[in-house]
Coordinates of C-alpha atoms and ligand atoms in Angstrom, one line a residue:
M19 CA 103.9 149.3 82.7
Q20 CA 103.0 146.2 81.4
I21 CA 100.5 143.3 83.2
E22 CA 102.4 140.4 82.4
Q23 CA 100.3 137.2 82.0
D24 CA 100.8 133.7 82.9
L25 CA 100.5 131.4 79.7
A26 CA 102.1 128.1 81.4
R27 CA 98.8 127.7 83.2
L28 CA 96.5 127.6 79.9
D29 CA 96.5 125.4 77.3
G30 CA 95.3 126.8 74.0
E31 CA 93.6 124.1 72.9
Y32 CA 90.9 124.5 76.3
L33 CA 90.6 128.0 75.2
K34 CA 90.2 128.0 71.6
T35 CA 86.9 126.3 72.1
L36 CA 85.8 127.6 75.3
F37 CA 85.7 131.0 73.0
H38 CA 83.9 128.9 70.7
E39 CA 81.1 128.4 73.4
R40 CA 81.3 132.0 73.7
L41 CA 80.2 133.0 70.5
S42 CA 76.6 131.8 71.2
D43 CA 75.7 133.4 74.5
R44 CA 74.4 136.9 74.5
M45 CA 74.1 138.5 78.3
S46 CA 75.9 137.0 80.0
A47 CA 79.4 139.0 81.9
L48 CA 81.5 137.4 79.4
A49 CA 79.4 136.9 76.6
G50 CA 80.7 139.8 75.1
G51 CA 84.4 140.4 72.4
V52 CA 86.3 141.5 75.4
W53 CA 85.1 139.8 77.9
R54 CA 85.1 135.9 76.2
Y55 CA 88.6 136.1 76.1
K56 CA 88.7 136.9 79.7
E57 CA 91.0 134.1 80.8
L58 CA 94.1 136.6 78.0
I59 CA 92.7 139.5 79.0
H60 CA 92.4 139.5 83.2
P61 CA 91.8 136.6 84.8
E62 CA 91.7 137.6 88.4
L63 CA 88.8 140.2 87.6
P64 CA 85.5 139.0 89.9
L65 CA 82.1 138.3 86.6
E66 CA 80.5 141.1 89.0
Q67 CA 83.0 144.2 89.1
I68 CA 82.8 143.4 85.0
V69 CA 81.1 146.7 83.7
T70 CA 80.4 146.7 79.5
K71 CA 78.4 147.2 76.7
Y72 CA 78.8 144.4 75.4
E73 CA 81.8 146.1 73.4
G74 CA 84.3 143.9 70.3
N75 CA 82.4 141.8 68.3
T76 CA 82.7 144.0 65.0
G77 CA 82.0 142.6 61.9
L78 CA 85.2 142.0 60.0
Y79 CA 84.6 142.0 56.3
R80 CA 85.9 141.4 52.9
S81 CA 87.0 144.5 51.0
T82 CA 86.5 144.1 47.1
S83 CA 86.8 148.4 46.7
G84 CA 89.0 147.5 49.0
A85 CA 91.4 145.7 48.0
V86 CA 92.2 146.8 44.2
Y87 CA 92.4 150.5 46.0
A88 CA 95.7 149.4 47.4
G89 CA 96.7 147.0 45.0
A90 CA 96.6 144.0 47.5
R91 CA 95.3 140.4 46.7
G92 CA 93.6 140.3 49.5
V93 CA 91.5 142.9 51.9
W94 CA 89.9 143.4 55.6
L95 CA 88.6 145.2 57.2
K96 CA 88.0 145.3 60.6
A97 CA 85.0 147.7 61.6
L98 CA 85.9 148.2 65.6
S99 CA 83.9 151.7 64.6
E100 CA 80.7 149.6 65.0
N101 CA 81.4 149.8 69.0
P102 CA 78.8 151.0 71.3
S103 CA 80.6 154.0 71.7
G104 CA 81.9 154.2 68.6
S105 CA 85.3 153.3 68.0
F106 CA 88.4 151.2 69.6
K107 CA 89.1 152.7 72.3
D108 CA 85.5 150.2 74.0
N109 CA 88.2 147.3 73.6
G110 CA 90.1 148.9 76.5
M111 CA 88.0 150.5 78.7
T112 CA 86.1 148.0 79.8
A113 CA 88.3 146.3 80.8
S114 CA 90.4 149.9 82.8
V115 CA 86.9 151.0 83.9
S116 CA 86.1 147.2 85.6
H117 CA 89.3 147.5 87.4
G118 CA 89.2 151.0 88.4
R119 CA 85.8 149.4 90.3
W120 CA 87.0 146.5 91.6
L121 CA 89.5 148.8 93.2
G122 CA 86.9 151.0 94.8
M123 CA 87.5 154.2 92.5
N124 CA 84.2 156.1 91.4
R125 CA 85.8 159.0 89.5
F126 CA 87.6 158.0 86.4
A127 CA 89.5 161.3 84.4
C128 CA 91.0 160.8 81.1
S129 CA 93.3 163.3 78.5
S130 CA 91.1 163.1 75.0
T131 CA 91.2 164.3 71.0
G132 CA 87.9 162.7 72.1
N133 CA 86.7 158.8 71.1
T134 CA 88.4 158.0 75.0
S135 CA 85.9 161.2 76.5
A136 CA 83.2 159.4 74.3
S137 CA 84.5 155.1 75.8
L138 CA 85.4 156.7 79.3
A139 CA 81.7 158.9 80.1
M140 CA 80.0 155.8 78.4
Y141 CA 81.3 153.6 80.9
A142 CA 81.8 155.3 84.0
A143 CA 77.8 156.0 83.5
I144 CA 77.1 151.6 83.7
A145 CA 79.7 151.5 86.8
G146 CA 77.6 155.0 88.2
G147 CA 80.6 156.3 88.6
E148 CA 82.4 160.0 87.1
A149 CA 84.6 160.5 84.4
Y150 CA 86.3 163.8 83.7
V151 CA 88.2 164.4 80.8
Y152 CA 90.8 166.9 79.7
L153 CA 90.1 168.5 77.1
P154 CA 92.5 170.2 74.5
E155 CA 90.8 173.8 73.4
E156 CA 90.6 173.3 69.8
G157 CA 91.1 170.5 67.1
V158 CA 88.3 168.2 68.9
A159 CA 85.4 166.8 67.5
A160 CA 82.6 168.8 67.8
S161 CA 80.5 165.7 67.0
K162 CA 82.8 163.2 70.1
I163 CA 82.4 166.5 72.6
R164 CA 78.2 166.1 72.9
Q165 CA 78.3 162.4 72.9
T166 CA 80.8 163.3 75.9
I167 CA 78.7 165.3 76.9
A168 CA 75.2 163.1 76.7
Y169 CA 76.9 160.4 78.6
G170 CA 76.9 163.0 81.4
G171 CA 81.1 163.1 81.6
K172 CA 82.7 166.4 83.0
L173 CA 84.4 168.7 80.7
V174 CA 87.6 170.6 81.7
R175 CA 89.1 172.4 78.3
F176 CA 92.7 174.2 78.8
K177 CA 94.9 175.6 76.1
G178 CA 97.3 172.9 75.2
T179 CA 97.3 169.5 73.6
Y180 CA 96.0 165.8 74.2
D181 CA 100.2 166.0 75.6
D182 CA 100.0 168.6 78.7
G183 CA 96.6 166.8 79.3
L184 CA 98.0 163.1 80.0
A185 CA 101.6 165.4 82.0
Y186 CA 99.0 167.1 83.9
L187 CA 96.4 164.2 84.7
E188 CA 99.8 162.0 85.0
Q189 CA 101.1 164.7 87.9
H190 CA 97.5 165.1 90.1
A191 CA 94.8 162.6 89.4
E192 CA 96.4 161.1 92.9
E193 CA 95.1 164.3 94.9
L194 CA 92.7 164.5 92.4
G195 CA 90.8 161.0 93.7
M196 CA 90.7 160.3 90.0
Y197 CA 91.6 156.9 88.2
V198 CA 93.5 157.6 85.4
C199 CA 91.6 155.7 81.9
N200 CA 94.3 156.9 79.0
S201 CA 96.3 154.1 77.6
V202 CA 99.6 154.2 79.8
N203 CA 96.5 152.4 82.2
P204 CA 98.4 148.7 81.6
L205 CA 94.4 147.6 81.3
R206 CA 94.0 149.5 78.3
I207 CA 96.0 147.3 76.5
E208 CA 95.5 143.7 77.8
G209 CA 91.1 145.1 76.5
Q210 CA 92.6 146.0 72.8
K211 CA 94.4 143.3 73.4
S212 CA 91.0 141.6 72.3
I213 CA 91.0 143.1 68.9
V214 CA 93.4 141.0 67.2
F215 CA 91.6 137.2 69.3
E216 CA 88.6 138.2 67.5
I217 CA 90.2 139.0 64.6
A218 CA 92.0 135.1 64.8
Q219 CA 89.0 133.9 65.9
Y220 CA 86.6 135.0 62.9
M221 CA 89.4 133.8 60.5
N222 CA 89.8 130.7 62.3
W223 CA 92.8 131.3 63.0
E224 CA 95.1 131.6 60.8
L225 CA 95.7 135.0 60.2
P226 CA 96.3 137.6 57.1
D227 CA 100.4 138.4 56.3
W228 CA 99.5 142.0 57.1
I229 CA 98.3 144.1 60.2
V230 CA 97.5 147.7 58.9
L231 CA 97.1 150.2 62.2
P232 CA 97.7 153.8 62.3
G233 CA 99.4 155.1 64.8
G234 CA 98.3 158.7 67.9
A235 CA 99.2 157.6 71.2
L236 CA 100.3 153.8 69.9
S237 CA 99.1 152.0 72.3
N238 CA 96.8 149.9 69.7
T239 CA 100.3 148.9 68.7
A240 CA 101.1 148.0 71.9
A241 CA 98.2 145.8 72.1
L242 CA 98.7 144.2 68.6
G243 CA 102.1 142.4 69.6
K244 CA 101.0 141.9 73.6
G245 CA 97.9 140.2 71.5
L246 CA 100.3 138.4 68.8
E247 CA 102.2 136.5 71.5
E248 CA 100.3 135.3 73.7
L249 CA 98.3 134.0 70.6
K250 CA 101.5 132.5 68.7
T251 CA 103.1 131.2 72.7
L252 CA 99.8 129.1 73.3
G253 CA 99.8 128.3 69.6
L254 CA 96.8 129.5 69.2
I255 CA 98.3 131.1 66.0
Q256 CA 101.1 129.3 63.5
K257 CA 102.6 132.6 61.2
V258 CA 103.1 136.1 62.8
P259 CA 101.5 138.2 60.6
R260 CA 103.4 141.7 60.2
V261 CA 102.1 144.7 61.4
A262 CA 102.4 149.0 59.9
V263 CA 101.9 151.1 61.8
V264 CA 100.3 154.6 59.1
Q265 CA 101.0 157.9 60.9
A266 CA 99.6 161.0 59.3
E267 CA 102.5 163.2 57.8
G268 CA 102.0 166.0 60.3
A269 CA 101.5 164.4 63.0
S270 CA 104.1 161.2 62.6
P271 CA 107.3 161.3 65.5
F272 CA 107.2 157.6 65.5
H273 CA 107.4 156.5 61.7
R274 CA 110.4 159.3 61.7
M275 CA 111.8 158.2 64.1
V276 CA 111.8 154.0 62.7
E277 CA 112.9 155.3 59.0
Q278 CA 116.2 157.2 61.1
R279 CA 116.4 154.7 62.9
A280 CA 116.7 156.7 66.1
E281 CA 117.4 155.7 69.9
S282 CA 114.3 157.6 71.6
L283 CA 111.4 159.8 70.2
V284 CA 111.9 162.9 69.5
A285 CA 107.8 164.6 70.0
C286 CA 106.4 166.8 67.5
E287 CA 105.8 169.7 69.0
K288 CA 103.3 171.3 66.6
P289 CA 101.3 168.1 65.9
K290 CA 98.6 168.9 63.2
T291 CA 96.2 166.5 60.3
E292 CA 92.3 166.5 59.7
A293 CA 92.6 163.7 61.5
S294 CA 91.8 164.9 64.9
A295 CA 92.6 161.3 66.7
L296 CA 96.4 161.4 65.3
N297 CA 96.1 165.1 66.6
I298 CA 99.7 163.1 68.7
G299 CA 102.9 164.9 69.0
N300 CA 104.6 163.2 71.9
P301 CA 102.6 159.1 71.9
P302 CA 103.2 157.3 75.6
S303 CA 103.3 153.8 74.0
W304 CA 106.1 153.7 71.6
R305 CA 108.8 151.9 72.9
K306 CA 105.7 148.9 73.3
A307 CA 105.2 150.1 69.8
L308 CA 108.4 149.4 68.7
R309 CA 108.6 145.8 70.6
T310 CA 105.0 144.3 68.2
L311 CA 107.7 146.2 65.3
A312 CA 110.8 143.7 66.4
F313 CA 108.0 140.7 67.4
T314 CA 106.6 140.8 64.3
D315 CA 109.4 142.1 61.7
G316 CA 106.9 145.3 62.1
V317 CA 106.9 149.2 59.8
T318 CA 105.6 152.3 60.2
V319 CA 104.9 154.6 57.3
S320 CA 103.5 157.8 56.7
V321 CA 100.7 159.8 54.9
T322 CA 98.7 162.9 54.1
D323 CA 95.8 164.1 55.0
E324 CA 95.0 164.0 51.2
Q325 CA 95.7 160.3 51.2
I326 CA 93.9 159.7 53.4
F327 CA 90.5 161.7 53.0
A328 CA 91.2 159.6 49.7
A329 CA 91.3 156.7 51.2
K330 CA 88.6 157.6 53.4
A331 CA 86.5 157.5 50.4
V332 CA 86.5 154.8 49.0
I333 CA 85.9 152.9 53.1
D334 CA 82.3 155.5 53.1
R335 CA 81.2 153.7 49.3
S336 CA 81.9 149.9 49.8
G337 CA 79.3 151.3 52.4
I338 CA 80.9 150.3 55.9
G339 CA 82.5 153.7 56.2
C340 CA 85.0 155.6 59.5
E341 CA 86.2 158.7 60.5
P342 CA 89.1 160.2 59.1
A343 CA 92.1 158.2 61.6
S344 CA 90.8 155.0 60.8
A345 CA 91.3 155.8 56.9
A346 CA 94.8 156.1 57.3
S347 CA 94.9 152.5 57.9
L348 CA 93.8 151.7 54.2
A349 CA 95.3 154.5 52.7
G350 CA 99.0 152.7 54.4
L351 CA 97.8 150.2 53.2
K352 CA 97.6 151.4 49.3
Q353 CA 101.7 152.8 50.0
L354 CA 103.6 150.5 50.9
T355 CA 102.0 148.1 48.2
A356 CA 103.2 151.0 45.5
S357 CA 107.2 151.1 47.0
G358 CA 106.9 147.2 47.4
I359 CA 107.3 146.6 50.7
V360 CA 103.7 145.0 50.2
D361 CA 103.4 142.0 47.5
R362 CA 101.0 142.4 46.1
E363 CA 100.0 138.9 45.9
E364 CA 99.7 139.2 49.6
T365 CA 96.7 139.6 52.2
A366 CA 95.5 141.9 54.8
V367 CA 93.4 143.2 57.2
C368 CA 92.8 147.5 57.8
L369 CA 92.0 148.2 61.2
L370 CA 88.7 150.4 61.6
T371 CA 89.0 152.5 64.1
G372 CA 86.4 154.7 64.5
N373 CA 82.5 155.9 63.1
L374 CA 81.8 158.3 60.1
L375 CA 79.9 160.0 62.1
K376 CA 82.2 160.9 65.0
D377 CA 83.6 163.5 62.8
L378 CA 80.7 165.6 60.8
D379 CA 83.3 168.3 60.9
A380 CA 85.3 167.1 58.8
L381 CA 82.4 165.2 56.2
Q382 CA 81.2 168.1 56.0
R383 CA 84.4 169.5 54.7
Y384 CA 84.8 166.7 53.0
E385 CA 81.7 166.2 50.7
Q386 CA 81.6 170.3 49.6
E387 CA 85.2 169.8 48.1
V388 CA 84.6 166.2 46.7
F389 CA 81.2 167.7 45.4
A390 CA 83.1 170.4 43.9
E391 CA 85.4 168.8 41.9
H392 CA 82.5 166.8 40.4
L393 CA 80.8 169.8 39.8
F394 CA 83.3 172.1 38.7
G395 CA 86.2 169.6 38.2
Ligands
PLP408 C1 92.9 157.1 69.1 C2 92.1 156.5 68.1 C3 92.8 156.4 66.8 C4 94.8 156.1 67.3 O1 95.0 155.0 68.3 P1 96.0 155.1 69.2 O2 96.2 153.4 70.3 O3 96.5 156.0 69.7 O4 97.4 155.3 68.6 C5 93.8 156.2 66.3 N1 91.9 156.0 65.0 C6 90.6 156.3 66.1 C7 89.1 156.4 65.4 C8 90.8 156.7 67.1 O5 90.2 157.5 68.3

């Protein structure tokens, strides 16, 4: 299911002015980096129903070390990691929880690899409701679980994967009286479109040649493509950047599908990557992600966990930092310049999806390896 915005009634130039004026707003419901674009996200929602923590408004940093590392002329890092719960899930979650509250729901639910649960628990608390989060028993970063509990989220642990949790909720949520806030909820996609709206606005409506992002459930890929289509239709941008979706090699069913020109996605039964936010074998948004590739002349690529951690070191040491899954974007860009798909004269924005402190276990393991290398290597 997908929401179609009625763009014909909107004037691009007027919106530009409106969005610009709202940049000086700090306290209203439209002060955040999602609801600033309310006309394109959820025009009907009454202002008093907005559940916001002024999410979005995240930094866009020019990265010299990233450009040198990836071998591209210019690289910007979009630090979605600076969102209030520490990941880009907030961009979409504010929209789904606001909509759910408007519908009169107060029991919210999700399946999660960790960040969705933290984000949902945070917004449910602000909305005065309850969050039920379905988390696999294994492979979720401990800090994300602690964060979810701290916000008052109720944990349901189960043997299985993210994919199993989602399948369970799709079957049972209604009888349990729960409002599902996974990205199968179209409001999540609408909210996440704000990511590309914000990048475009910060860059004065001229986007770089490429936007590179990690792909797990592919909700962000879907949102990016939908957002770009709308910006183009409204005349807010002239040139559409190409989108590159980067998957972790151990959980790359979408990349494999595209590479093999297959008709449909074959799920990866046992997804396995240290970048836990990407540990998804059956991405629900693959059809919408295909549309993004078609609209943007996009590509996919996969990278190993080693490549992910090497890129993460570059991002961390530049002072910006991110969780492992996020670094897949820069690692993917490097791979794409090496193979000649991205020209070295081109420019790219890499999305950093989650915060450095989100996965302390991975940090610790990595630190030990790096130090071992420095001392003995
Ligand atoms: C959710 C998540 C992803 C994957 O995004 P999808 O929309 O599921 O493809 C990547 N990185 C981090 C940190 C995430 O939390």
